[in-house]
Amino acid sequence: MLFSQKRLPLAVAVTAFVAAAPVSAQQLEEVIVTAQKRAENLQDVPISVSTVSAEKIADNTILNFAALADFVPSLHIADAPVNTNIYMRGIGSGNNRGFEQSVGMYLDGVYLGRGRQYRSALMDVERIEVLRGPQGTLFGKNTVAGAINISSASPVPGDDMTGEINASIEENGGQIYEGFIQGGTDTLAVRAAFRYRETDGYVYNAYLDQDEGATEEQGARITVVWEPSDSFSANLKYTNMQRDRDGAASATWKYLSPSERNADVPNRSDFANTAYQIMDVFFPDFPGIAGQDFTTYKDNGYGRSQDDGIGIGLKPENSDDEIENISLNMSWDIGNGTLTSVTGFASYEYFDDVDVDWLPLQFIDRSDQHEYDQFSQELRWASQIGDRFSYTVGAYYDENELDMLGQVVIDTNFDGLFPEFVALANGLPAAAAPLMPQNLLAVLTGDSPLNGIPGYGVYSANQVARNHSFNQETESWAVFAQGTFDLSDTLRVTLGLRYTEEEKDAVSDQKLGDSLCGITGNLEGGTQGQCGAYNNWLGVVQASSFNTYNKYWVGQRKTDDLSPSINFQWDMSDSAMLYISYSQGFKSGGFSAADDGNPGDLPVGVPPIPPAVNNGFQANSYVSNVPNEDFEFDDESVESIEIGGKHEFLDGAMRLNWAAFYSEYDDLQTTIFKGVGFAVKNAASSEVQGVEVDWLLQVTDSLRVGVNAAYLDASYGDFKDGPCNAIQLDQNSACGTPAGIAAGSSNDLTGVSTLYASDWSGNAFVDFRTQLGGMELFAGVDANYRSKFSSAGDDDVNDDIDSYTKVNARIGLGGERWEVMAYGRNIFDEAALQQSFDTPVLAGSHTWYMDEGAVFGVRGTLRF
């Protein structure tokens, strides 16, 4: 690597500057937050809150929300194949796109409720507040685990015109350019910010002989602030962000040998067995490559040759996002109160194509195209009555629509490898492939086994597909109130209440297709009679092998919730406070967006029409209209108790904030990948308890140190019908279903840790700044630690992620209008992982998502 030789000198230089710091304590700066929808000193807020400042983001080159999570104990954010995992205190939402989030995100006061919106970059941010625990009263539904409150930078009317430009060059072909310019009049100010980033990726694809995960990001934000009087202000923001990534940092890491397959998954499907055997013949070196750090070996949809373009799917493996947000915050001071209006428009579009076999085979491809539109409006009135009572009342309205189009294509010809494999398996040269059955289906549906006799079955489609459309419309409204009464000069009680109603309508429409009569399910290349006959076999194959059917499912649901909260706060002194709180919250239920799953009136994997009818030539017009039990999932609710304290010592030079909590969740919404699809379940209950500590010390005028740490014990309280792992499903495909449980085949997850729930997590840092000849010399080191956690949800130890520690370092020099910094992220090249799960179809094998390794770079800043 370009900067790899500089790791040790950078760390030594930082340590030397820190050790040379003079001793003379200073007070810590006051931190202002809006965790209770009003500006307050962090030390006065009776909530477990961590803050990340713009300076912290810049110093540590925190690029996105996934990187931000490293600096906040108990928070986990990471990309997944079809969604983004966001978990706090071991509670979050899985990969089903029908789920709302457990950790609500608010950008400039506007709720953004979809996991995909967490993939945007951090651009021109002033402050991020991470609120842990249920935030039901003021922030509303879908904050059962917490909320992330982001405030972007805004101009101030009357200030001089200013601006800043930053340019960074780093390893892996990384370039980052960002900046802003702002100015205006005494009553009107405008700020324009931009950000551009590109990188070649940090994973090597040994099959394609190229780097994987090349990314290009660009974004812009316009902010207009208008303050025509002392009593009125308006803040309008428009944000557009785009992101394009080629490939992904994912790889199959565990690949079963022939003996392991026979021992672990002896009942594996014909598709799994064929894929394994083709890999053994054509890619015998694959087991030695699987599991190497920062390495993958997959074709990304190209098949045998990249030169002839993609073989299946709509494009090579790629993720393309565009996000737009508009917010309008208006505030009027009227009498002794303030009326606030927050109006929001949010939308995104994305187009993903994923090589979901994670092999160097043209085998399985998944494409997804999504559109999401949301409008929200909140009105709040904040005031006080007398000297002892202050209150906030408000109303909230939200409507949104999610449109999804998805396609999964399975190539049973394996881009020509299957007939070659058949020839070789029968002692013939590969050149005999044209005389062999051309695909697996020709063998499975015929009477010509692999016996050297050229022949075709009654159904010989090279590719089969499922084409899924999902639409969900949501409308919700809420009213809320929170009041604080001073029982004395040092003791106060806060009561809160929020009532919410919500309606959802969903349509899940799926059409099966094949290469004979149309991949998209439309009649192409065959007569009605031929395609009717083929479609019978298509239905048989898709049902028996992938539990997938033609369907048209419609769902409607309405729910309401009343979430109360109460908080007692005791000011022990001017520099110490204790609090205890009780709160409830809920996350709304909805409908599963999964494309697989048997109809409600058919057992798992059972075809709607038996295959042996008139030699298989019978039209199959079956379309399921009966959803299964997974299609609709229930509301999730939580009750939580928290005790905490906020303290300052040494005349304000040391700050210690802590919180201890216990939460019980009922009907916890869970999802799990089962090898060929996702299952959605409401776990009966889960219990979460732990302790969080934030400690900060201004050692001298130049030296500041801090530790943020958390201990977490998060487990399922009652989950006897938990999802089964690949080994259990091989033994009984109905494992975990009512039929399987009745037969004694289940996976009791009671007492098992919830997902992404590290027992220990923390961040420790040292910051050093001092004057040097009219310039400022600065340096710092951050260490981020997470202990082992589960990432798959079926208690498969193969998918546990080992503990890891990432260390970042920086050193720089700056003047009034310039700055230069050398930095390193994950300087010891820790091979940290984000997630592991069952490799689709390839029962017993596992795939992981890799986090970024060591990256070193330099950044220059100009201010004007």
mmCIF file of N, CA and C in Angstrom, residues 438-506:
data_model
loop_
_atom_site.group_PDB
_atom_site.id
_atom_site.type_symbol
_atom_site.label_atom_id
_atom_site.label_comp_id
_atom_site.label_asym_id
_atom_site.label_seq_id
_atom_site.Cartn_x
_atom_site.Cartn_y
_atom_site.Cartn_z
ATOM 1 N N GLN A 438 -28.460 -29.623 -21.751
ATOM 2 C CA GLN A 438 -27.870 -28.288 -21.678
ATOM 3 C C GLN A 438 -28.067 -27.582 -20.340
ATOM 4 N N ASN A 439 -28.910 -28.136 -19.498
ATOM 5 C CA ASN A 439 -29.122 -27.483 -18.202
ATOM 6 C C ASN A 439 -29.621 -28.496 -17.188
ATOM 7 N N LEU A 440 -29.572 -28.110 -15.946
ATOM 8 C CA LEU A 440 -29.967 -28.998 -14.860
ATOM 9 C C LEU A 440 -31.430 -29.393 -14.965
ATOM 10 N N LEU A 441 -32.280 -28.485 -15.408
ATOM 11 C CA LEU A 441 -33.707 -28.781 -15.480
ATOM 12 C C LEU A 441 -33.997 -29.871 -16.498
ATOM 13 N N ALA A 442 -33.205 -29.926 -17.559
ATOM 14 C CA ALA A 442 -33.394 -30.975 -18.560
ATOM 15 C C ALA A 442 -33.152 -32.345 -17.958
ATOM 16 N N VAL A 443 -32.306 -32.412 -16.948
ATOM 17 C CA VAL A 443 -32.039 -33.678 -16.266
ATOM 18 C C VAL A 443 -33.108 -33.969 -15.216
ATOM 19 N N LEU A 444 -33.471 -32.941 -14.448
ATOM 20 C CA LEU A 444 -34.415 -33.148 -13.355
ATOM 21 C C LEU A 444 -35.807 -33.499 -13.846
ATOM 22 N N THR A 445 -36.193 -33.028 -15.039
ATOM 23 C CA THR A 445 -37.555 -33.264 -15.525
ATOM 24 C C THR A 445 -37.621 -34.347 -16.592
ATOM 25 N N GLY A 446 -36.535 -35.056 -16.806
ATOM 26 C CA GLY A 446 -36.535 -36.089 -17.837
ATOM 27 C C GLY A 446 -36.233 -37.449 -17.263
ATOM 28 N N ASP A 447 -36.160 -38.415 -18.155
ATOM 29 C CA ASP A 447 -35.833 -39.779 -17.723
ATOM 30 C C ASP A 447 -34.426 -40.168 -18.182
ATOM 31 N N SER A 448 -33.600 -39.126 -18.446
ATOM 32 C CA SER A 448 -32.223 -39.380 -18.875
ATOM 33 C C SER A 448 -31.274 -38.875 -17.806
ATOM 34 N N PRO A 449 -30.924 -39.716 -16.865
ATOM 35 C CA PRO A 449 -29.986 -39.270 -15.826
ATOM 36 C C PRO A 449 -28.591 -39.104 -16.410
ATOM 37 N N LEU A 450 -27.649 -38.763 -15.557
ATOM 38 C CA LEU A 450 -26.281 -38.552 -16.037
ATOM 39 C C LEU A 450 -25.632 -39.920 -16.330
ATOM 40 N N ASN A 451 -26.045 -40.501 -17.444
ATOM 41 C CA ASN A 451 -25.567 -41.843 -17.771
ATOM 42 C C ASN A 451 -24.879 -41.913 -19.126
ATOM 43 N N GLY A 452 -24.534 -40.731 -19.668
ATOM 44 C CA GLY A 452 -23.855 -40.722 -20.950
ATOM 45 C C GLY A 452 -24.783 -40.775 -22.134
ATOM 46 N N ILE A 453 -26.067 -40.903 -21.914
ATOM 47 C CA ILE A 453 -27.022 -40.946 -23.029
ATOM 48 C C ILE A 453 -27.515 -39.540 -23.304
ATOM 49 N N PRO A 454 -27.152 -38.944 -24.449
ATOM 50 C CA PRO A 454 -27.667 -37.598 -24.749
ATOM 51 C C PRO A 454 -29.187 -37.598 -24.745
ATOM 52 N N GLY A 455 -29.749 -36.606 -24.121
ATOM 53 C CA GLY A 455 -31.199 -36.526 -24.080
ATOM 54 C C GLY A 455 -31.651 -35.318 -23.300
ATOM 55 N N TYR A 456 -32.889 -34.978 -23.435
ATOM 56 C CA TYR A 456 -33.442 -33.812 -22.767
ATOM 57 C C TYR A 456 -34.728 -34.204 -22.056
ATOM 58 N N GLY A 457 -34.981 -33.579 -20.954
ATOM 59 C CA GLY A 457 -36.233 -33.781 -20.249
ATOM 60 C C GLY A 457 -37.343 -32.981 -20.899
ATOM 61 N N VAL A 458 -38.498 -33.054 -20.280
ATOM 62 C CA VAL A 458 -39.653 -32.366 -20.840
ATOM 63 C C VAL A 458 -39.581 -30.864 -20.619
ATOM 64 N N TYR A 459 -38.686 -30.419 -19.748
ATOM 65 C CA TYR A 459 -38.571 -28.984 -19.468
ATOM 66 C C TYR A 459 -37.101 -28.609 -19.490
ATOM 67 N N SER A 460 -36.697 -27.750 -20.397
ATOM 68 C CA SER A 460 -35.279 -27.474 -20.608
ATOM 69 C C SER A 460 -35.016 -25.984 -20.720
ATOM 70 N N ALA A 461 -35.399 -25.231 -19.681
ATOM 71 C CA ALA A 461 -35.122 -23.792 -19.657
ATOM 72 C C ALA A 461 -33.735 -23.556 -19.074
ATOM 73 N N ASN A 462 -32.923 -22.768 -19.761
ATOM 74 C CA ASN A 462 -31.604 -22.434 -19.224
ATOM 75 C C ASN A 462 -31.714 -21.569 -17.970
ATOM 76 N N GLN A 463 -32.683 -20.650 -17.972
ATOM 77 C CA GLN A 463 -32.856 -19.763 -16.810
ATOM 78 C C GLN A 463 -34.316 -19.758 -16.368
ATOM 79 N N VAL A 464 -34.497 -19.672 -15.060
ATOM 80 C CA VAL A 464 -35.821 -19.454 -14.471
ATOM 81 C C VAL A 464 -35.728 -18.219 -13.594
ATOM 82 N N ALA A 465 -36.874 -17.552 -13.409
ATOM 83 C CA ALA A 465 -36.848 -16.282 -12.677
ATOM 84 C C ALA A 465 -38.133 -16.086 -11.886
ATOM 85 N N ARG A 466 -38.040 -15.251 -10.883
ATOM 86 C CA ARG A 466 -39.224 -14.718 -10.216
ATOM 87 C C ARG A 466 -39.161 -13.198 -10.298
ATOM 88 N N ASN A 467 -40.291 -12.584 -10.618
ATOM 89 C CA ASN A 467 -40.381 -11.138 -10.814
ATOM 90 C C ASN A 467 -41.409 -10.594 -9.821
ATOM 91 N N HIS A 468 -40.945 -9.765 -8.922
ATOM 92 C CA HIS A 468 -41.774 -9.371 -7.787
ATOM 93 C C HIS A 468 -41.997 -7.868 -7.773
ATOM 94 N N SER A 469 -43.241 -7.492 -7.555
ATOM 95 C CA SER A 469 -43.602 -6.090 -7.371
ATOM 96 C C SER A 469 -44.250 -5.949 -6.003
ATOM 97 N N PHE A 470 -43.797 -4.967 -5.241
ATOM 98 C CA PHE A 470 -44.351 -4.728 -3.902
ATOM 99 C C PHE A 470 -44.623 -3.241 -3.756
ATOM 100 N N ASN A 471 -45.834 -2.926 -3.335
ATOM 101 C CA ASN A 471 -46.206 -1.536 -3.090
ATOM 102 C C ASN A 471 -46.819 -1.428 -1.701
ATOM 103 N N GLN A 472 -46.375 -0.442 -0.941
ATOM 104 C CA GLN A 472 -46.942 -0.210 0.389
ATOM 105 C C GLN A 472 -47.167 1.277 0.590
ATOM 106 N N GLU A 473 -48.389 1.628 0.949
ATOM 107 C CA GLU A 473 -48.748 3.004 1.244
ATOM 108 C C GLU A 473 -49.069 3.113 2.728
ATOM 109 N N THR A 474 -48.514 4.152 3.359
ATOM 110 C CA THR A 474 -48.670 4.336 4.799
ATOM 111 C C THR A 474 -49.149 5.745 5.091
ATOM 112 N N GLU A 475 -50.093 5.843 5.993
ATOM 113 C CA GLU A 475 -50.578 7.133 6.462
ATOM 114 C C GLU A 475 -50.682 7.072 7.974
ATOM 115 N N SER A 476 -50.092 8.049 8.651
ATOM 116 C CA SER A 476 -50.135 8.042 10.109
ATOM 117 C C SER A 476 -50.239 9.467 10.631
ATOM 118 N N TRP A 477 -50.809 9.582 11.823
ATOM 119 C CA TRP A 477 -50.871 10.874 12.496
ATOM 120 C C TRP A 477 -50.731 10.647 13.994
ATOM 121 N N ALA A 478 -50.313 11.689 14.673
ATOM 122 C CA ALA A 478 -50.095 11.576 16.122
ATOM 123 C C ALA A 478 -50.297 12.928 16.778
ATOM 124 N N VAL A 479 -50.675 12.890 18.049
ATOM 125 C CA VAL A 479 -50.686 14.075 18.908
ATOM 126 C C VAL A 479 -49.856 13.744 20.137
ATOM 127 N N PHE A 480 -49.180 14.734 20.668
ATOM 128 C CA PHE A 480 -48.286 14.471 21.794
ATOM 129 C C PHE A 480 -48.216 15.678 22.717
ATOM 130 N N ALA A 481 -47.811 15.403 23.943
ATOM 131 C CA ALA A 481 -47.644 16.463 24.943
ATOM 132 C C ALA A 481 -46.597 16.029 25.944
ATOM 133 N N GLN A 482 -45.803 16.975 26.376
ATOM 134 C CA GLN A 482 -44.808 16.723 27.420
ATOM 135 C C GLN A 482 -44.714 17.954 28.300
ATOM 136 N N GLY A 483 -44.794 17.747 29.600
ATOM 137 C CA GLY A 483 -44.723 18.867 30.536
ATOM 138 C C GLY A 483 -43.773 18.587 31.677
ATOM 139 N N THR A 484 -43.073 19.612 32.110
ATOM 140 C CA THR A 484 -42.120 19.502 33.218
ATOM 141 C C THR A 484 -42.557 20.420 34.343
ATOM 142 N N PHE A 485 -42.692 19.844 35.541
ATOM 143 C CA PHE A 485 -43.092 20.609 36.722
ATOM 144 C C PHE A 485 -41.964 20.582 37.738
ATOM 145 N N ASP A 486 -41.552 21.775 38.180
ATOM 146 C CA ASP A 486 -40.501 21.883 39.188
ATOM 147 C C ASP A 486 -41.110 21.667 40.559
ATOM 148 N N LEU A 487 -40.875 20.499 41.135
ATOM 149 C CA LEU A 487 -41.388 20.216 42.472
ATOM 150 C C LEU A 487 -40.674 21.050 43.518
ATOM 151 N N SER A 488 -39.426 21.388 43.226
ATOM 152 C CA SER A 488 -38.631 22.280 44.078
ATOM 153 C C SER A 488 -37.561 22.891 43.209
ATOM 154 N N ASP A 489 -36.640 23.609 43.819
ATOM 155 C CA ASP A 489 -35.560 24.208 43.043
ATOM 156 C C ASP A 489 -34.607 23.157 42.477
ATOM 157 N N THR A 490 -34.627 21.956 43.046
ATOM 158 C CA THR A 490 -33.671 20.926 42.619
ATOM 159 C C THR A 490 -34.336 19.653 42.095
ATOM 160 N N LEU A 491 -35.653 19.542 42.237
ATOM 161 C CA LEU A 491 -36.336 18.316 41.838
ATOM 162 C C LEU A 491 -37.468 18.637 40.876
ATOM 163 N N ARG A 492 -37.517 17.910 39.762
ATOM 164 C CA ARG A 492 -38.572 18.137 38.778
ATOM 165 C C ARG A 492 -39.049 16.814 38.204
ATOM 166 N N VAL A 493 -40.278 16.817 37.736
ATOM 167 C CA VAL A 493 -40.869 15.643 37.113
ATOM 168 C C VAL A 493 -41.369 16.019 35.724
ATOM 169 N N THR A 494 -41.144 15.146 34.768
ATOM 170 C CA THR A 494 -41.594 15.361 33.393
ATOM 171 C C THR A 494 -42.505 14.217 32.993
ATOM 172 N N LEU A 495 -43.694 14.556 32.509
ATOM 173 C CA LEU A 495 -44.664 13.576 32.029
ATOM 174 C C LEU A 495 -44.866 13.771 30.533
ATOM 175 N N GLY A 496 -44.956 12.659 29.811
ATOM 176 C CA GLY A 496 -45.162 12.734 28.371
ATOM 177 C C GLY A 496 -46.176 11.709 27.917
ATOM 178 N N LEU A 497 -46.847 12.009 26.819
ATOM 179 C CA LEU A 497 -47.851 11.107 26.269
ATOM 180 C C LEU A 497 -47.954 11.347 24.770
ATOM 181 N N ARG A 498 -48.026 10.266 24.005
ATOM 182 C CA ARG A 498 -48.185 10.371 22.556
ATOM 183 C C ARG A 498 -49.196 9.329 22.090
ATOM 184 N N TYR A 499 -50.157 9.769 21.292
ATOM 185 C CA TYR A 499 -51.137 8.871 20.700
ATOM 186 C C TYR A 499 -50.934 8.860 19.191
ATOM 187 N N THR A 500 -50.864 7.652 18.609
ATOM 188 C CA THR A 500 -50.573 7.492 17.180
ATOM 189 C C THR A 500 -51.598 6.565 16.540
ATOM 190 N N GLU A 501 -52.025 6.897 15.349
ATOM 191 C CA GLU A 501 -52.805 5.998 14.508
ATOM 192 C C GLU A 501 -52.107 5.852 13.162
ATOM 193 N N GLU A 502 -52.193 4.644 12.623
ATOM 194 C CA GLU A 502 -51.511 4.389 11.349
ATOM 195 C C GLU A 502 -52.299 3.379 10.521
ATOM 196 N N GLU A 503 -52.313 3.604 9.214
ATOM 197 C CA GLU A 503 -52.928 2.670 8.264
ATOM 198 C C GLU A 503 -51.910 2.305 7.192
ATOM 199 N N LYS A 504 -51.925 1.029 6.807
ATOM 200 C CA LYS A 504 -51.041 0.562 5.739
ATOM 201 C C LYS A 504 -51.828 -0.304 4.766
ATOM 202 N N ASP A 505 -51.531 -0.115 3.494
ATOM 203 C CA ASP A 505 -52.084 -0.948 2.426
ATOM 204 C C ASP A 505 -50.923 -1.478 1.597
ATOM 205 N N ALA A 506 -50.947 -2.779 1.330
ATOM 206 C CA ALA A 506 -49.831 -3.388 0.605
ATOM 207 C C ALA A 506 -50.331 -4.357 -0.452
#
